[in-house]
Amino acid sequence: MRQDLERVLLTRDEIAARIEELGRSIVKDLGSVSESDGIVLVPIMTGSITFIADLMRQLPLRVRIGLITASSYAGTSMESSGDVVLSDAQFPVELEGRHVLIVDDILDSGGTIRRVRAEIEARSPRSVRTCVLLRKKITSALETPCEYVGFDIENEFVVGYGLDFDDYYRNLPDIGVLRSDVVEAARASADE
Ligand code: IMP
Ligand code: MG
């Protein structure tokens, strides 16, 4: 696990401190939201599983959660397929007239956020905002509308804190970059 990382990019303490700040900004911007209104959080699984757990505890509001599942990376791929698959039975929580906050782990090609945002906007919410923990410094990500960004990072593949490689490493408390020999070994065994 930890020994598979070439280096740590963000420690659990750095992540925790930033999430407190994000929570404060979100609450401040929703200042006029009455207690009875509350907000609906829409975390995109599975990558935002850790982030949503920490972020929602920084939001002293009336909160409902309508989690959805999307995936654009397949297996040991490190490139978004660009093909975002939304599973059935999405959006179980009523969104009409609600303040909605989409929550995702990382903004990469932007395909996932754009697609989810369009689906939510079609359901007549009062407002839609997006919060991501990480954003890659690439044009497609920077051009995707997103109100809250935890950290802007270089364009490299990262794991930990919910982010996976072939569905592993999500449980690492820190975020880091994998050693290239680990990636190659995983690819070689996937090809067998
Ligand atoms: P997008 O649709 O290309 O913006 O991709 C977003 C999704 O791809 C994220 O929610 C992640 O699940 C996954 N993803 C993008 N970059 C990384 C990465 O560096 N590590 C792990 N997963 C990633
Ligand atoms: Mg994801």
Coordinates of N, CA, C and O in Angstrom, one line a residue, residues 1-108:
M1 N 0.8 -1.2 0.0 CA 0.0 0.0 0.0 C 0.9 1.3 0.0 O 1.3 1.7 -1.0
R2 N 1.2 1.7 1.2 CA 2.0 3.0 1.3 C 3.3 2.9 0.6 O 3.8 3.8 0.0
Q3 N 3.9 1.6 0.6 CA 5.2 1.4 0.0 C 5.1 1.4 -1.6 O 6.1 1.5 -2.3
D4 N 3.9 1.4 -2.1 CA 3.7 1.4 -3.5 C 3.7 2.9 -4.1 O 3.7 3.1 -5.3
L5 N 3.8 3.8 -3.1 CA 3.8 5.2 -3.6 C 5.2 5.7 -3.9 O 6.1 5.4 -3.1
E6 N 5.4 6.5 -4.9 CA 6.6 7.1 -5.2 C 6.8 8.3 -4.3 O 7.9 8.5 -3.8
R7 N 5.7 9.0 -4.1 CA 5.8 10.1 -3.2 C 4.4 10.5 -2.7 O 3.4 10.2 -3.4
V8 N 4.3 11.2 -1.6 CA 3.0 11.7 -1.1 C 2.9 13.1 -1.6 O 3.8 13.9 -1.5
L9 N 1.7 13.4 -2.1 CA 1.4 14.7 -2.6 C 0.7 15.6 -1.5 O 1.1 16.8 -1.3
L10 N -0.2 15.0 -0.9 CA -1.0 15.7 0.2 C -1.2 14.8 1.3 O -1.7 13.7 1.2
T11 N -0.9 15.3 2.5 CA -1.0 14.4 3.7 C -2.4 14.5 4.2 O -3.2 15.5 3.9
R12 N -2.8 13.6 5.1 CA -4.1 13.6 5.7 C -4.4 14.9 6.4 O -5.5 15.4 6.4
D13 N -3.4 15.5 7.1 CA -3.6 16.7 7.8 C -3.8 17.9 6.9 O -4.7 18.8 7.2
E14 N -3.1 17.9 5.8 CA -3.3 19.0 4.8 C -4.7 18.9 4.2 O -5.4 19.9 4.0
I15 N -5.1 17.7 3.9 CA -6.5 17.5 3.4 C -7.5 17.9 4.4 O -8.5 18.7 4.0
A16 N -7.4 17.5 5.6 CA -8.4 17.9 6.6 C -8.5 19.4 6.8 O -9.6 19.9 6.9
A17 N -7.3 20.1 6.8 CA -7.3 21.5 7.0 C -8.1 22.2 5.9 O -8.8 23.2 6.1
R18 N -7.8 21.7 4.7 CA -8.4 22.4 3.5 C -10.0 22.1 3.5 O -10.7 23.0 3.1
I19 N -10.4 20.9 3.9 CA -11.8 20.6 3.9 C -12.5 21.5 4.9 O -13.7 21.9 4.7
E20 N -11.9 21.8 6.0 CA -12.5 22.8 7.0 C -12.8 24.1 6.3 O -13.8 24.7 6.5
E21 N -11.8 24.6 5.5 CA -12.0 25.8 4.8 C -13.1 25.7 3.8 O -13.9 26.7 3.6
L22 N -13.1 24.6 3.0 CA -14.1 24.5 2.0 C -15.5 24.5 2.7 O -16.4 25.1 2.2
G23 N -15.6 23.8 3.8 CA -16.9 23.8 4.5 C -17.4 25.2 4.9 O -18.5 25.5 4.7
R24 N -16.4 26.0 5.4 CA -16.8 27.3 5.8 C -17.2 28.2 4.6 O -18.2 28.9 4.7
S25 N -16.6 28.0 3.5 CA -16.9 28.8 2.2 C -18.3 28.4 1.8 O -19.2 29.2 1.4
I26 N -18.6 27.1 1.8 CA -19.9 26.6 1.3 C -21.0 27.1 2.2 O -22.0 27.6 1.7
V27 N -20.8 27.0 3.5 CA -21.8 27.5 4.4 C -22.0 29.0 4.3 O -23.2 29.5 4.3
K28 N -21.0 29.7 4.2 CA -21.0 31.2 4.0 C -21.8 31.6 2.8 O -22.7 32.4 2.8
D29 N -21.5 30.9 1.6 CA -22.2 31.2 0.4 C -23.7 30.8 0.4 O -24.5 31.4 -0.3
L30 N -24.0 29.9 1.2 CA -25.4 29.4 1.4 C -26.1 30.2 2.5 O -27.2 29.9 2.9
G31 N -25.4 31.3 2.9 CA -25.9 32.1 4.1 C -27.3 32.3 4.2 O -27.9 32.2 5.3
S32 N -28.0 32.5 3.1 CA -29.4 32.8 3.2 C -30.3 31.6 3.2 O -31.5 31.7 3.3
V33 N -29.7 30.4 3.1 CA -30.5 29.2 3.2 C -31.2 29.0 4.5 O -30.5 29.0 5.5
S34 N -32.5 28.9 4.5 CA -33.1 28.8 5.8 C -32.9 27.3 6.3 O -32.6 26.4 5.6
E35 N -33.1 27.2 7.6 CA -32.9 25.9 8.3 C -33.7 24.8 7.6 O -33.3 23.7 7.4
S36 N -35.0 25.2 7.2 CA -35.9 24.2 6.7 C -35.5 23.8 5.2 O -35.8 22.7 4.8
D37 N -34.9 24.7 4.5 CA -34.5 24.5 3.1 C -33.4 23.4 3.0 O -33.6 22.4 2.4
G38 N -32.3 23.7 3.7 CA -31.2 22.7 3.7 C -30.6 22.6 2.3 O -31.0 23.3 1.4
I39 N -29.8 21.6 2.1 CA -29.2 21.3 0.8 C -29.2 19.8 0.5 O -29.2 19.0 1.4
V40 N -29.0 19.5 -0.8 CA -28.9 18.1 -1.2 C -27.5 18.0 -1.7 O -27.0 18.7 -2.6
L41 N -26.7 17.1 -1.1 CA -25.4 16.7 -1.6 C -25.5 15.6 -2.5 O -26.2 14.6 -2.3
V42 N -24.8 15.7 -3.7 CA -24.8 14.7 -4.7 C -23.3 14.2 -4.9 O -22.6 14.7 -5.7
P43 N -22.9 13.3 -4.0 CA -21.5 12.8 -4.2 C -21.4 11.7 -5.3 O -22.4 10.9 -5.5
I44 N -20.4 11.8 -6.1 CA -20.2 10.9 -7.2 C -19.3 9.7 -6.8 O -18.2 9.9 -6.5
M45 N -19.9 8.6 -6.7 CA -19.2 7.4 -6.2 C -18.4 6.8 -7.3 O -18.7 7.0 -8.4
T46 N -17.3 6.1 -7.1 CA -16.9 5.7 -5.7 C -15.8 6.6 -5.2 O -15.6 6.7 -4.0
G47 N -15.2 7.4 -6.1 CA -14.1 8.2 -5.7 C -14.3 9.2 -4.6 O -13.4 9.6 -3.8
S48 N -15.5 9.7 -4.4 CA -15.8 10.8 -3.4 C -16.2 10.2 -2.1 O -16.6 11.0 -1.2
I49 N -16.1 8.9 -1.9 CA -16.6 8.3 -0.7 C -15.9 8.8 0.6 O -16.6 9.0 1.6
T50 N -14.6 9.1 0.5 CA -13.9 9.6 1.7 C -14.2 11.1 1.9 O -14.4 11.6 3.0
F51 N -14.1 11.8 0.8 CA -14.3 13.2 0.8 C -15.7 13.6 1.3 O -15.8 14.5 2.1
I52 N -16.7 13.0 0.8 CA -18.1 13.4 1.3 C -18.2 13.1 2.8 O -18.9 13.9 3.5
A53 N -17.6 12.0 3.3 CA -17.8 11.7 4.7 C -17.1 12.8 5.5 O -17.7 13.2 6.6
D54 N -16.0 13.4 5.1 CA -15.4 14.4 5.8 C -16.0 15.8 5.6 O -16.2 16.6 6.5
L55 N -16.4 16.1 4.3 CA -17.0 17.4 4.0 C -18.3 17.6 4.7 O -18.6 18.6 5.2
M56 N -19.2 16.5 4.7 CA -20.5 16.7 5.2 C -20.5 17.0 6.7 O -21.3 17.7 7.2
R57 N -19.4 16.6 7.4 CA -19.3 16.9 8.8 C -18.8 18.3 9.1 O -18.8 18.7 10.2
Q58 N -18.5 19.0 8.0 CA -18.1 20.4 8.1 C -19.3 21.3 7.7 O -19.1 22.5 7.6
L59 N -20.5 20.7 7.5 CA -21.6 21.5 7.1 C -22.8 21.4 8.1 O -23.5 20.4 8.1
P60 N -22.8 22.3 9.0 CA -23.9 22.3 10.0 C -25.2 22.8 9.5 O -25.7 23.8 9.9
L61 N -25.7 22.1 8.5 CA -26.9 22.5 7.8 C -27.9 21.3 7.8 O -27.4 20.1 8.1
R62 N -29.1 21.5 7.3 CA -30.0 20.4 7.1 C -29.6 19.8 5.7 O -29.8 20.4 4.7
V63 N -29.0 18.5 5.8 CA -28.5 18.0 4.6 C -29.1 16.6 4.2 O -29.4 15.8 5.1
R64 N -29.4 16.5 2.9 CA -29.8 15.2 2.4 C -28.7 14.7 1.4 O -28.0 15.6 0.9
I65 N -28.6 13.4 1.2 CA -27.6 12.9 0.3 C -28.3 12.1 -0.8 O -29.0 11.2 -0.5
G66 N -28.0 12.4 -2.0 CA -28.4 11.6 -3.1 C -27.2 11.1 -3.9 O -26.8 11.8 -4.9
L67 N -26.7 10.0 -3.5 CA -25.4 9.6 -4.2 C -25.7 9.0 -5.5 O -26.7 8.3 -5.7
I68 N -24.7 9.2 -6.4 CA -24.8 8.6 -7.7 C -23.5 8.0 -8.0 O -22.5 8.2 -7.4
T69 N -23.6 7.1 -9.0 CA -22.3 6.3 -9.4 C -22.0 6.6 -10.8 O -22.9 6.6 -11.7
A70 N -20.8 7.0 -11.1 CA -20.3 7.3 -12.4 C -18.9 6.7 -12.6 O -18.2 6.8 -11.6
S71 N -18.6 6.2 -13.7 CA -17.2 5.8 -13.9 C -16.7 6.1 -15.3 O -17.5 5.9 -16.3
S72 N -15.6 6.7 -15.4 CA -15.1 7.0 -16.8 C -13.7 6.4 -17.0 O -13.1 6.4 -18.1
Y73 N -13.1 5.7 -15.9 CA -11.9 5.0 -16.1 C -12.1 3.6 -16.0 O -12.9 3.1 -15.1
A74 N -11.5 2.8 -16.8 CA -11.8 1.3 -16.8 C -10.5 0.6 -16.3 O -9.4 0.8 -16.8
G75 N -10.7 -0.3 -15.3 CA -9.6 -1.1 -14.8 C -8.3 -0.4 -14.6 O -8.2 0.6 -13.8
T76 N -7.2 -0.9 -15.2 CA -5.9 -0.3 -14.9 C -5.6 0.9 -15.9 O -4.4 1.3 -16.0
S77 N -6.6 1.4 -16.5 CA -6.4 2.6 -17.4 C -6.1 3.8 -16.5 O -6.6 3.9 -15.4
M78 N -5.3 4.7 -17.0 CA -5.0 6.0 -16.3 C -5.6 7.1 -17.1 O -5.2 8.3 -16.9
E79 N -6.3 6.8 -18.1 CA -6.9 7.9 -19.0 C -8.4 7.7 -18.9 O -9.0 6.6 -19.0
S80 N -9.1 8.9 -18.8 CA -10.5 8.8 -18.8 C -11.0 8.3 -20.2 O -10.5 8.8 -21.2
S81 N -12.0 7.4 -20.2 CA -12.5 6.9 -21.4 C -13.3 8.0 -22.1 O -13.7 7.9 -23.3
G82 N -13.7 9.0 -21.3 CA -14.5 10.0 -21.9 C -16.0 9.6 -21.9 O -16.9 10.4 -22.2
D83 N -16.3 8.4 -21.6 CA -17.6 7.8 -21.7 C -18.1 7.7 -20.3 O -17.8 6.7 -19.6
V84 N -18.9 8.6 -19.9 CA -19.4 8.6 -18.5 C -20.6 7.7 -18.4 O -21.6 8.0 -19.1
V85 N -20.6 6.7 -17.5 CA -21.7 5.8 -17.4 C -22.5 6.2 -16.1 O -21.9 6.0 -15.0
L86 N -23.7 6.6 -16.2 CA -24.5 6.9 -15.0 C -25.4 5.6 -14.8 O -26.0 5.2 -15.7
S87 N -25.3 5.1 -13.6 CA -26.1 3.9 -13.4 C -27.6 4.2 -13.3 O -28.0 5.3 -13.1
D88 N -28.4 3.1 -13.3 CA -29.8 3.3 -13.2 C -30.2 3.8 -11.8 O -29.4 3.9 -10.9
A89 N -31.5 4.1 -11.7 CA -32.0 4.5 -10.4 C -31.2 5.7 -9.8 O -30.9 5.7 -8.6
Q90 N -30.8 6.6 -10.7 CA -30.0 7.7 -10.2 C -30.9 8.8 -9.5 O -32.1 8.7 -9.7
F91 N -30.4 9.6 -8.8 CA -31.1 10.8 -8.2 C -32.4 10.3 -7.4 O -33.5 10.7 -7.8
P92 N -32.2 9.5 -6.4 CA -33.3 9.1 -5.6 C -34.0 10.2 -4.7 O -35.1 10.1 -4.3
V93 N -33.2 11.3 -4.5 CA -33.7 12.4 -3.7 C -34.3 13.5 -4.6 O -33.7 13.8 -5.7
E94 N -35.4 14.0 -4.2 CA -36.0 15.1 -4.9 C -35.1 16.3 -5.1 O -34.6 16.8 -4.0
L95 N -34.9 16.8 -6.3 CA -34.0 17.9 -6.5 C -34.7 19.2 -6.8 O -34.1 20.3 -6.7
E96 N -35.9 19.1 -7.2 CA -36.7 20.3 -7.7 C -36.8 21.3 -6.6 O -37.2 21.0 -5.4
G97 N -36.4 22.5 -6.9 CA -36.4 23.6 -5.9 C -35.4 23.6 -4.8 O -35.5 24.4 -3.8
R98 N -34.5 22.6 -4.9 CA -33.5 22.5 -3.8 C -32.1 23.1 -4.2 O -31.8 23.2 -5.4
H99 N -31.4 23.4 -3.2 CA -30.0 23.8 -3.4 C -29.2 22.5 -3.5 O -29.3 21.7 -2.6
V100 N -28.4 22.3 -4.6 CA -27.7 21.1 -4.8 C -26.2 21.3 -4.9 O -25.8 22.3 -5.5
L101 N -25.5 20.5 -4.2 CA -24.0 20.6 -4.3 C -23.5 19.2 -4.8 O -23.6 18.2 -4.1
I102 N -22.9 19.3 -6.0 CA -22.2 18.1 -6.5 C -20.9 17.9 -5.9 O -20.1 18.9 -5.8
V103 N -20.5 16.7 -5.5 CA -19.2 16.5 -4.8 C -18.4 15.4 -5.5 O -18.9 14.3 -5.6
D104 N -17.2 15.8 -5.9 CA -16.4 14.7 -6.6 C -15.0 14.8 -6.1 O -14.5 15.8 -5.5
D105 N -14.3 13.7 -6.3 CA -12.9 13.6 -5.9 C -11.9 14.5 -6.7 O -11.1 15.2 -6.2
I106 N -12.1 14.4 -8.0 CA -11.1 15.0 -8.9 C -11.7 15.5 -10.2 O -12.6 14.8 -10.8
L107 N -11.3 16.6 -10.7 CA -11.7 17.2 -12.0 C -10.6 16.9 -12.9 O -9.5 17.5 -12.8
D108 N -10.9 16.1 -14.0 CA -9.9 15.7 -14.9 C -10.3 16.2 -16.3 O -10.1 17.3 -16.7

